[in-house]
Coordinates of C-alpha atoms in Angstrom, one line a residue:
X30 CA 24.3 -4.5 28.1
X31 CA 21.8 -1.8 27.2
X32 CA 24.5 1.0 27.2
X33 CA 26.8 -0.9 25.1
X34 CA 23.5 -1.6 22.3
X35 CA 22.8 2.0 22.3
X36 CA 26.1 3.5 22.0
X37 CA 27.4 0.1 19.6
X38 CA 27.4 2.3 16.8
X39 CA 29.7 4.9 19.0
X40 CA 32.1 3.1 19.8
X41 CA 32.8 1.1 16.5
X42 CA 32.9 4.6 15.1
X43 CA 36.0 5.0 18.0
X44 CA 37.2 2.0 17.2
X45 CA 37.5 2.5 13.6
X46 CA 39.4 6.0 14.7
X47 CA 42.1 4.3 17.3
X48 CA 42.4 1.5 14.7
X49 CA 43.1 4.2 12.2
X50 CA 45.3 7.0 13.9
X51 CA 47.7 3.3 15.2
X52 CA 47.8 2.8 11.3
X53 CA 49.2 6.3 10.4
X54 CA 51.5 6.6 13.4
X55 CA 53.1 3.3 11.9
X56 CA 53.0 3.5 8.1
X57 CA 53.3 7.5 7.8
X58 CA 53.2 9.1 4.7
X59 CA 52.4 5.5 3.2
X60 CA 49.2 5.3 4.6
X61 CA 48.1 7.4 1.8
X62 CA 46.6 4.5 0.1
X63 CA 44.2 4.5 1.9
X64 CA 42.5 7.2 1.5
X65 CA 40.7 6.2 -1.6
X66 CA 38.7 4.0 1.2
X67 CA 37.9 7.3 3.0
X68 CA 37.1 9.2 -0.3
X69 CA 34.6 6.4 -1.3
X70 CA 32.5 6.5 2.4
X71 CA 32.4 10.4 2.0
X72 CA 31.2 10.3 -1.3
X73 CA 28.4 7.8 -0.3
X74 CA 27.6 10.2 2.5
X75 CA 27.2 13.0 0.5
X76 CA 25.3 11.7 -2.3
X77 CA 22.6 10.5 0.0
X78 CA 22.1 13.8 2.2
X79 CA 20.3 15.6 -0.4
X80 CA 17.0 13.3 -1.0
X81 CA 17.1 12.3 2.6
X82 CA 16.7 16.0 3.7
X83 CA 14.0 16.6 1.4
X84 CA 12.1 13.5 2.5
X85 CA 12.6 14.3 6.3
X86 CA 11.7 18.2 6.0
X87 CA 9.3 17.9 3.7
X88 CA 7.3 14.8 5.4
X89 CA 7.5 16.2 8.4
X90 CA 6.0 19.5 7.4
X91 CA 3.6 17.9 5.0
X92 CA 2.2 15.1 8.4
X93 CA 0.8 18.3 10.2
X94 CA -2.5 19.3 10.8
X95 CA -3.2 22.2 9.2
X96 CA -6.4 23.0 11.6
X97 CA -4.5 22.4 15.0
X98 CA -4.2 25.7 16.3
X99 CA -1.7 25.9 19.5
X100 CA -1.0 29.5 18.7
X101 CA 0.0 30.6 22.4
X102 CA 1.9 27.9 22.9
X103 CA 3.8 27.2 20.1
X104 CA 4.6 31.3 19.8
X105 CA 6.2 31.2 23.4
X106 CA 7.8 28.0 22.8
X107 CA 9.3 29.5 20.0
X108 CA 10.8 32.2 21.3
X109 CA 12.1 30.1 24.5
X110 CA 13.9 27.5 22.2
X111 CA 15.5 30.4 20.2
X112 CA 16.9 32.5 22.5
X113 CA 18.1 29.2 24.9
X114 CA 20.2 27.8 21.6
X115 CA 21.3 31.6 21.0
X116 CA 22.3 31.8 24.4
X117 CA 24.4 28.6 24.5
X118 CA 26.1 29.2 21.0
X119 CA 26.6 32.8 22.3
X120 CA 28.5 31.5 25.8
X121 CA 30.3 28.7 23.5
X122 CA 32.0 31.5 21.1
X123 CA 33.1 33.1 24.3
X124 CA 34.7 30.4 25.9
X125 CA 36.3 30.2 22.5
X126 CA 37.7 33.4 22.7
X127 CA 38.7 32.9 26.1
X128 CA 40.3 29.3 25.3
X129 CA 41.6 29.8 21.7
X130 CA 41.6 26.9 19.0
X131 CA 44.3 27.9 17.2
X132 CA 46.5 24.9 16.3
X133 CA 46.7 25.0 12.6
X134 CA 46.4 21.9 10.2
X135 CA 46.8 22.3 6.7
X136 CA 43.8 19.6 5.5
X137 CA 44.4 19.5 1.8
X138 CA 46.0 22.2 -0.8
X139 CA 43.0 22.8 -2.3
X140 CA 41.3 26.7 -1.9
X141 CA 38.3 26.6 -0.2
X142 CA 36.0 30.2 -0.3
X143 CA 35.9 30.2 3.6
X144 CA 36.5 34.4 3.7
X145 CA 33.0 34.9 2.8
X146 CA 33.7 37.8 -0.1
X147 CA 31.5 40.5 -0.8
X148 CA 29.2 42.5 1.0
X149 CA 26.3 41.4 3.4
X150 CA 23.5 41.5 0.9
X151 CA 25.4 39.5 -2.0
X152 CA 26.1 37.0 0.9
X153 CA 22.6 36.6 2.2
X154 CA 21.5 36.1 -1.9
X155 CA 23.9 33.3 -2.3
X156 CA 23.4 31.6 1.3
X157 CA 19.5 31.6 0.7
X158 CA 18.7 31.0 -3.0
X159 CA 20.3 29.6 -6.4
X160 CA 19.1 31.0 -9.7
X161 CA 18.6 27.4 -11.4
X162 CA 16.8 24.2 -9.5
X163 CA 19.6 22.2 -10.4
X164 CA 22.1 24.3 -8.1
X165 CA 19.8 22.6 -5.6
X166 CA 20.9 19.7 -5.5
X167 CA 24.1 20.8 -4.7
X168 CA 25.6 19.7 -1.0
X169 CA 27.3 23.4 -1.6
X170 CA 24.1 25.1 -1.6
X171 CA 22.6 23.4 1.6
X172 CA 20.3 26.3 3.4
X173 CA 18.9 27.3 0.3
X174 CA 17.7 23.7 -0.6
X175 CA 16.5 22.8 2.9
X176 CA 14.1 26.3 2.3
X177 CA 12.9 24.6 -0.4
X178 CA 12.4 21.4 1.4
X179 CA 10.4 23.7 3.5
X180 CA 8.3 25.4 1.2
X181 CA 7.6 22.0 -0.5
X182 CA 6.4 20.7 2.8
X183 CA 4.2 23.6 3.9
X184 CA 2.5 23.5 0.2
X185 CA 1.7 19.5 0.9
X186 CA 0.2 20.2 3.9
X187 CA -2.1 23.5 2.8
X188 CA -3.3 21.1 -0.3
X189 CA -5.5 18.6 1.5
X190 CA -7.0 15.4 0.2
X191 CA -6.2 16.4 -3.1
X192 CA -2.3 15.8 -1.7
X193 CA -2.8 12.7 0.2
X194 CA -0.9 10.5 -2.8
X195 CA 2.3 13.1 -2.2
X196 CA 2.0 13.1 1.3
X197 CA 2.5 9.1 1.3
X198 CA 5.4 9.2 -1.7
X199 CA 7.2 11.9 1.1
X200 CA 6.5 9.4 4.2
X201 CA 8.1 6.5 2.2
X202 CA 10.7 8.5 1.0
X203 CA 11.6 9.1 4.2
X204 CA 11.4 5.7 5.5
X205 CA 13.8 4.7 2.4
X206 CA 16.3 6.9 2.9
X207 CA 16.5 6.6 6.6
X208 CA 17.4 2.9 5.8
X209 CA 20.2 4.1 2.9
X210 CA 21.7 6.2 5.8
X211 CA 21.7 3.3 8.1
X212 CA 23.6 0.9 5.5
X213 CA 26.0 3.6 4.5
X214 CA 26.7 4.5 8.5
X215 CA 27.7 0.8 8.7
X216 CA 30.8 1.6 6.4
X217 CA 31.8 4.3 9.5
X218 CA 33.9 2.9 11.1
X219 CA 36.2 1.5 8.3
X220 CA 35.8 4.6 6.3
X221 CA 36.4 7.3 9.0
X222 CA 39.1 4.8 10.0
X223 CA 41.0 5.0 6.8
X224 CA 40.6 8.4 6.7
X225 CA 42.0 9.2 10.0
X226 CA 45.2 7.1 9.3
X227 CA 45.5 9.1 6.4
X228 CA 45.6 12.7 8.3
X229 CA 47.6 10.9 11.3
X230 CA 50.2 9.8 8.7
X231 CA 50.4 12.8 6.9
X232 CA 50.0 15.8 9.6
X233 CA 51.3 13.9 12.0
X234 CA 50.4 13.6 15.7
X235 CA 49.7 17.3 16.4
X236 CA 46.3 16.8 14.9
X237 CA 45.6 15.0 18.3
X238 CA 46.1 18.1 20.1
X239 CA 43.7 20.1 17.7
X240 CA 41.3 17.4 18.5
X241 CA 41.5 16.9 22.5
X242 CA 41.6 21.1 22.8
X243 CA 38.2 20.9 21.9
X244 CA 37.0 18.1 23.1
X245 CA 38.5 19.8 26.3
X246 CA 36.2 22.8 25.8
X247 CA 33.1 20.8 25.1
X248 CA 33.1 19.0 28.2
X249 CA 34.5 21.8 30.3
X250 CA 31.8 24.7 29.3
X251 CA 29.0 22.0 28.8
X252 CA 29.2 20.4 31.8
X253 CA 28.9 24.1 33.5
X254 CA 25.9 25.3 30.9
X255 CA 24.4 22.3 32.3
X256 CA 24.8 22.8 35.6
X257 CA 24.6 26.3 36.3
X258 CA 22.8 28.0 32.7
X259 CA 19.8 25.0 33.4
X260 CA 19.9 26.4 37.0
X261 CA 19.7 30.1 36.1
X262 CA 16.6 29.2 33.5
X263 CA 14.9 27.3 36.3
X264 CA 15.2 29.8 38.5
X265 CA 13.7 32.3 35.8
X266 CA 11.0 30.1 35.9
X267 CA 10.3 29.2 39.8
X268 CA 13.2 31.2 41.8
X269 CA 14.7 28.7 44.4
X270 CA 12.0 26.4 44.6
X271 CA 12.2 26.2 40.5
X272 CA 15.3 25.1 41.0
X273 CA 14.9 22.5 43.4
X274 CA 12.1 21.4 41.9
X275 CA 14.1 21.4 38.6
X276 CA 16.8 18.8 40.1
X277 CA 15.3 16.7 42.1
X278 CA 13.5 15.5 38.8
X279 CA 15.8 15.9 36.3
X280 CA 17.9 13.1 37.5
X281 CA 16.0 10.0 35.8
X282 CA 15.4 11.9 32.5
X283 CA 19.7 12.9 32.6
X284 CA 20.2 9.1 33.0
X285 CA 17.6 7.7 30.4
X286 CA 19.7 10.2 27.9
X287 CA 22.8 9.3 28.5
X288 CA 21.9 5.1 29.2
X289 CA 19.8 5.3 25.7
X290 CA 21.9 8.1 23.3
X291 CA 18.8 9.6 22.0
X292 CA 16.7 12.3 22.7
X293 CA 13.4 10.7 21.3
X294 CA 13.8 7.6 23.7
X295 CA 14.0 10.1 26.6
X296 CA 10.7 11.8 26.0
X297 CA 8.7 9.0 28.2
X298 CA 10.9 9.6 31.1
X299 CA 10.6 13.9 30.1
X300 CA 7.0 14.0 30.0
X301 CA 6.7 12.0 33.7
X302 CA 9.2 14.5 35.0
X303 CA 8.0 18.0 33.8
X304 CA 4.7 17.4 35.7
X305 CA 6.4 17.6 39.4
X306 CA 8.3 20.5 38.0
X307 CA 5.0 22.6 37.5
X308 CA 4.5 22.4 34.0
X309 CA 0.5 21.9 33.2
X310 CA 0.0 18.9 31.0
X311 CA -0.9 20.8 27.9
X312 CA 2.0 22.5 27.8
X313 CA 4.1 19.5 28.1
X314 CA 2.6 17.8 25.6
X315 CA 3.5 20.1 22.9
X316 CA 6.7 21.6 24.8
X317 CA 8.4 17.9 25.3
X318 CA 8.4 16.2 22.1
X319 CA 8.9 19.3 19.5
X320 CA 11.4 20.0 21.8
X321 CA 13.0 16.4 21.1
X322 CA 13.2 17.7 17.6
X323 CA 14.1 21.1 17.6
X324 CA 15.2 22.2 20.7
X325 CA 19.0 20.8 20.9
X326 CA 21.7 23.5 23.1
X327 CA 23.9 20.4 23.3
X328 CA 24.1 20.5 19.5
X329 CA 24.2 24.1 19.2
X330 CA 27.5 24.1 21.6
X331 CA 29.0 21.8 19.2
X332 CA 28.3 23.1 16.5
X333 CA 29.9 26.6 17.5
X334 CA 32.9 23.9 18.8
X335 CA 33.5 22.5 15.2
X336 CA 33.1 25.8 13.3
X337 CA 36.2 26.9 15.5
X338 CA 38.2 23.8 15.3
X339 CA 37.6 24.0 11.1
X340 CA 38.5 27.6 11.3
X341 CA 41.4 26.9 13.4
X342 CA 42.5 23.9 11.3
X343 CA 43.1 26.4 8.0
X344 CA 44.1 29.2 10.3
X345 CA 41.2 31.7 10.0
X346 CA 40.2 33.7 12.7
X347 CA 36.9 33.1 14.0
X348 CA 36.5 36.7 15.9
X349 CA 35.2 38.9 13.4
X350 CA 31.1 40.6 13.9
X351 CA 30.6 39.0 10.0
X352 CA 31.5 35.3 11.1
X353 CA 29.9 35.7 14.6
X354 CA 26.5 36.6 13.3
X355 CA 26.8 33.9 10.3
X356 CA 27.8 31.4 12.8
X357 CA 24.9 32.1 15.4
X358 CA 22.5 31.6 12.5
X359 CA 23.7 28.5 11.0
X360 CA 23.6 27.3 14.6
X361 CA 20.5 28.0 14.9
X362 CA 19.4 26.2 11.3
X363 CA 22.2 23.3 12.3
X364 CA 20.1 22.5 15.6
X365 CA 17.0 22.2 14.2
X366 CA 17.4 20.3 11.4
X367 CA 19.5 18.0 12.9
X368 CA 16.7 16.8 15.4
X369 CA 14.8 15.5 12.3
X370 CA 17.2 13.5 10.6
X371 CA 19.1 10.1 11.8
X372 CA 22.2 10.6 12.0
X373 CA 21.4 14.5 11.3
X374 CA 24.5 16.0 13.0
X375 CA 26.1 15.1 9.9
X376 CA 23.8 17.1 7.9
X377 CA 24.6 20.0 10.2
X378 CA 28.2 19.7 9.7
X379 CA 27.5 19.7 5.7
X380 CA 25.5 22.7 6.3
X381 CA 28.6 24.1 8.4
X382 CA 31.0 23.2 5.1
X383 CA 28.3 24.8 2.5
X384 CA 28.1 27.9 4.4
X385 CA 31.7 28.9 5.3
X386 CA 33.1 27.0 1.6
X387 CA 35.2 24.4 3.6
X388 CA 36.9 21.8 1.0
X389 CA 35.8 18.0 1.6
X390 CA 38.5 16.8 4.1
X391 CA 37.0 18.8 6.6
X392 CA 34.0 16.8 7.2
X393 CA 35.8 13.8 8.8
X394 CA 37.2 16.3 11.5
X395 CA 33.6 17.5 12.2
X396 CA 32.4 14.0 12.3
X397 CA 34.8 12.7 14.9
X398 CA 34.4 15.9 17.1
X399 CA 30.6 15.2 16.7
X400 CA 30.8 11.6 17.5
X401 CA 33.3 12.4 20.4
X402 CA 30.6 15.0 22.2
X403 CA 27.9 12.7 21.8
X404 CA 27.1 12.1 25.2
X405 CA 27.0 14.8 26.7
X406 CA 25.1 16.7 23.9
X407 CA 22.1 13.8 24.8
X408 CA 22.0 15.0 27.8
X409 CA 21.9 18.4 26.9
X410 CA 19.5 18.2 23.9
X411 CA 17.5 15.7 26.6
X412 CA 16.9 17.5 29.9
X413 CA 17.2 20.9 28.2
X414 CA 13.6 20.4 26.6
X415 CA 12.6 20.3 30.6
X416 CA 13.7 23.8 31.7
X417 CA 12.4 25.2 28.3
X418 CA 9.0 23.7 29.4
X419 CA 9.2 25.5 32.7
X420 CA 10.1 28.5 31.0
X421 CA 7.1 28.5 28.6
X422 CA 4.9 27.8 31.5
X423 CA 6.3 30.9 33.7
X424 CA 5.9 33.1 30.5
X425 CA 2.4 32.0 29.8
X426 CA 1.1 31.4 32.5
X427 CA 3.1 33.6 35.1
X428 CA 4.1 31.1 37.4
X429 CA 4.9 26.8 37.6
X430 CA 1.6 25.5 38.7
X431 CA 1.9 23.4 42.1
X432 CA 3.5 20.3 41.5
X433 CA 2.3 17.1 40.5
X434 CA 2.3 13.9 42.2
X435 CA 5.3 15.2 44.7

């Protein structure tokens, strides 16, 4: 019963989907009427990203204590959750090369800027500023509002007691629009589900096969990234006995992600575990739940996953040294900021359609490929904050200290 509370929302999402893709197979092209239905739930979705991305960023900057200095620690960590999500997004482009999503599926007629014109220094202006605040507030113009976000959060937090009133109007905020989110993401399944029947009857069923390619690829190179890349880092960290030390602990913290579907609600069962791995407690404590929030390679392999599939969709090629070195950033950006946020793949994927220029109907196909990878990204985003841990503590400290309570 508890699986089936945690993943409810899941599998009404799926069941919206099946509902939907049965209504386009029968109607066809005169399941177009619904899509007004579909229109509406995006347009809720996007109205609402905007503030609640300020109010998360910001509040979450603004909450910190500006005299807590973890300097070693935090630095190291740093560097280990960078070059772990740059590794996995790395590996993911390469299985992508190697497996090729290249069914194309014309979405809409509309043109969409996803070529990326001009040179690399016009492109970097435009992908991290706007010349007027009000180009802000644009869902087209995500990275440079979330900088802003940013900024507004690290100037809360430097400006003390004179700040405290902002500080509480950016915690409310954030507890208001987490609760606008919560009611619009109860529309899901009916919205996505008209939506779907809409593509279905119009494409046709070969969008299926666009869909389960991927999904294909998800599962196949996760499922070995977790496996044998975890291994390899543990190994970094401890050689054979990191490994087995690794394992042999990991296996309650993999369960309480998958049986709950959230990385926060598997940090109890993380910070228990990385203690018999040889991670000291300090480190853990900062290592474990920052890593909950912005260490995620489960989300960085899907978002390299749905940048392909989009790409693949209009029939661009996803190959060249220009998209590869956008992508790995926005990765990057993508995984962070969606550890924040409820529901916060979905501000990835906007992120993902804001960078590249996709037109509006391709969120839904990001959506359902999100929704679709979910549990095994959990346990990915989970466990992975474990061998990160170990890592910071083999780069710090030189080795694992001698495990806890074996």
């Amino acid at each position: 019963m508890g699986f089936l509370k945690n993943y409810s929302h899941v599998l009404w999402l799926l069941g919206g989907i099946i509902a939907g893709s049965i209504l386009g197979l029968a109607l066809g092209k005169s399941v177009t009427v619904l899509k007004p239905i579909g229109d509406i739930f995006l347009n809720l979705l996007f109205t609402t990203i905007i503030p609640l991305v300020f109010f998360a960023i910001a509040n979450a900057i603004a909450q910190v204590d500006a005299g807590k200095k973890l300097g070693g620690i935090l630095g190291v960590m740093s560097v280990v959750f960078l070059c772990t999500l740059l590794i996995a997004a790395f590996l993911t482009i390469v299985c992508v090369w190697l497996f090729p999503i290249h069914q194309q599926v014309v979405l809409t007629h509309a043109e969409g800027d996803i070529s990326n014109p001009g040179n690399i220094g016009e492109q970097l202006t435009k992908l991290l500023t706007v010349d007027e605040f009000y180009a802000l507030l644009s869902r087209k113009n995500m990275l440079p509002f979330i900088i802003f976000s940013v900024i507004t959060g690290f100037a809360a937090m430097r400006s003390g007691e004179a700040c405290a009133g902002f500080r509480q109007f950016l915690h409310s905020g954030n507890e208001v629009m987490k609760q606008v989110l919560h009611v619009i993401m109860k529309a899901a399944p009916i919205g996505l589900g008209a939506y779907f029947a809409y593509q279905v009857g119009t494409l046709g069923p070969e969008l299926f096969g666009t869909y389960a390619h991927s999904l294909g690829i998800y599962y196949g190179f996760g499922t070995v990234y977790f496996l044998v890349g975890f291994s390899f880092y543990a190994f970094i960290a401890g050689g054979f006995n990191g490994v087995k030390r690794f394992w042999k602990n990991n296996i309650v913290p993999s369960l309480t992600a998958v049986g709950t579907g959230s990385s926060i609600a598997t940090i109890p069962a993380n910070l228990e575990a990385v203690p018999r791995m040889g991670v000291p407690n300090d480190i853990a404590n900062v290592v474990v739940p920052l890593g909950a929030t912005l260490h995620k390679d489960g989300s960085s392999i899907s978002s390299i996953i749905k940048m392909a599939v989009v790409f693949g969709m209009y029939g661009k090629a996803f190959d060249n040294p220009q998209t590869i070195l956008m992508a790995l950033g926005v990765t990057v950006i993508a995984s962070i900021v969606e550890g924040g946020i409820p529901n916060g793949g979905y501000v990835g994927e906007l992120l993902v359609m804001s960078v590249y220029g996709f037109p509006q109907e391709a969120l839904p196909a990001l959506m359902i490929i999100g929704t679709l990878v979910d549990p095994l990204a959990t346990i990915l985003n989970a466990t992975g904050d474990n061998v990160a841990a170990m890592l910071t503590t083999r780069f710090l400290r030189g080795s694992l200290q001698p495990a806890q309570r074996e």
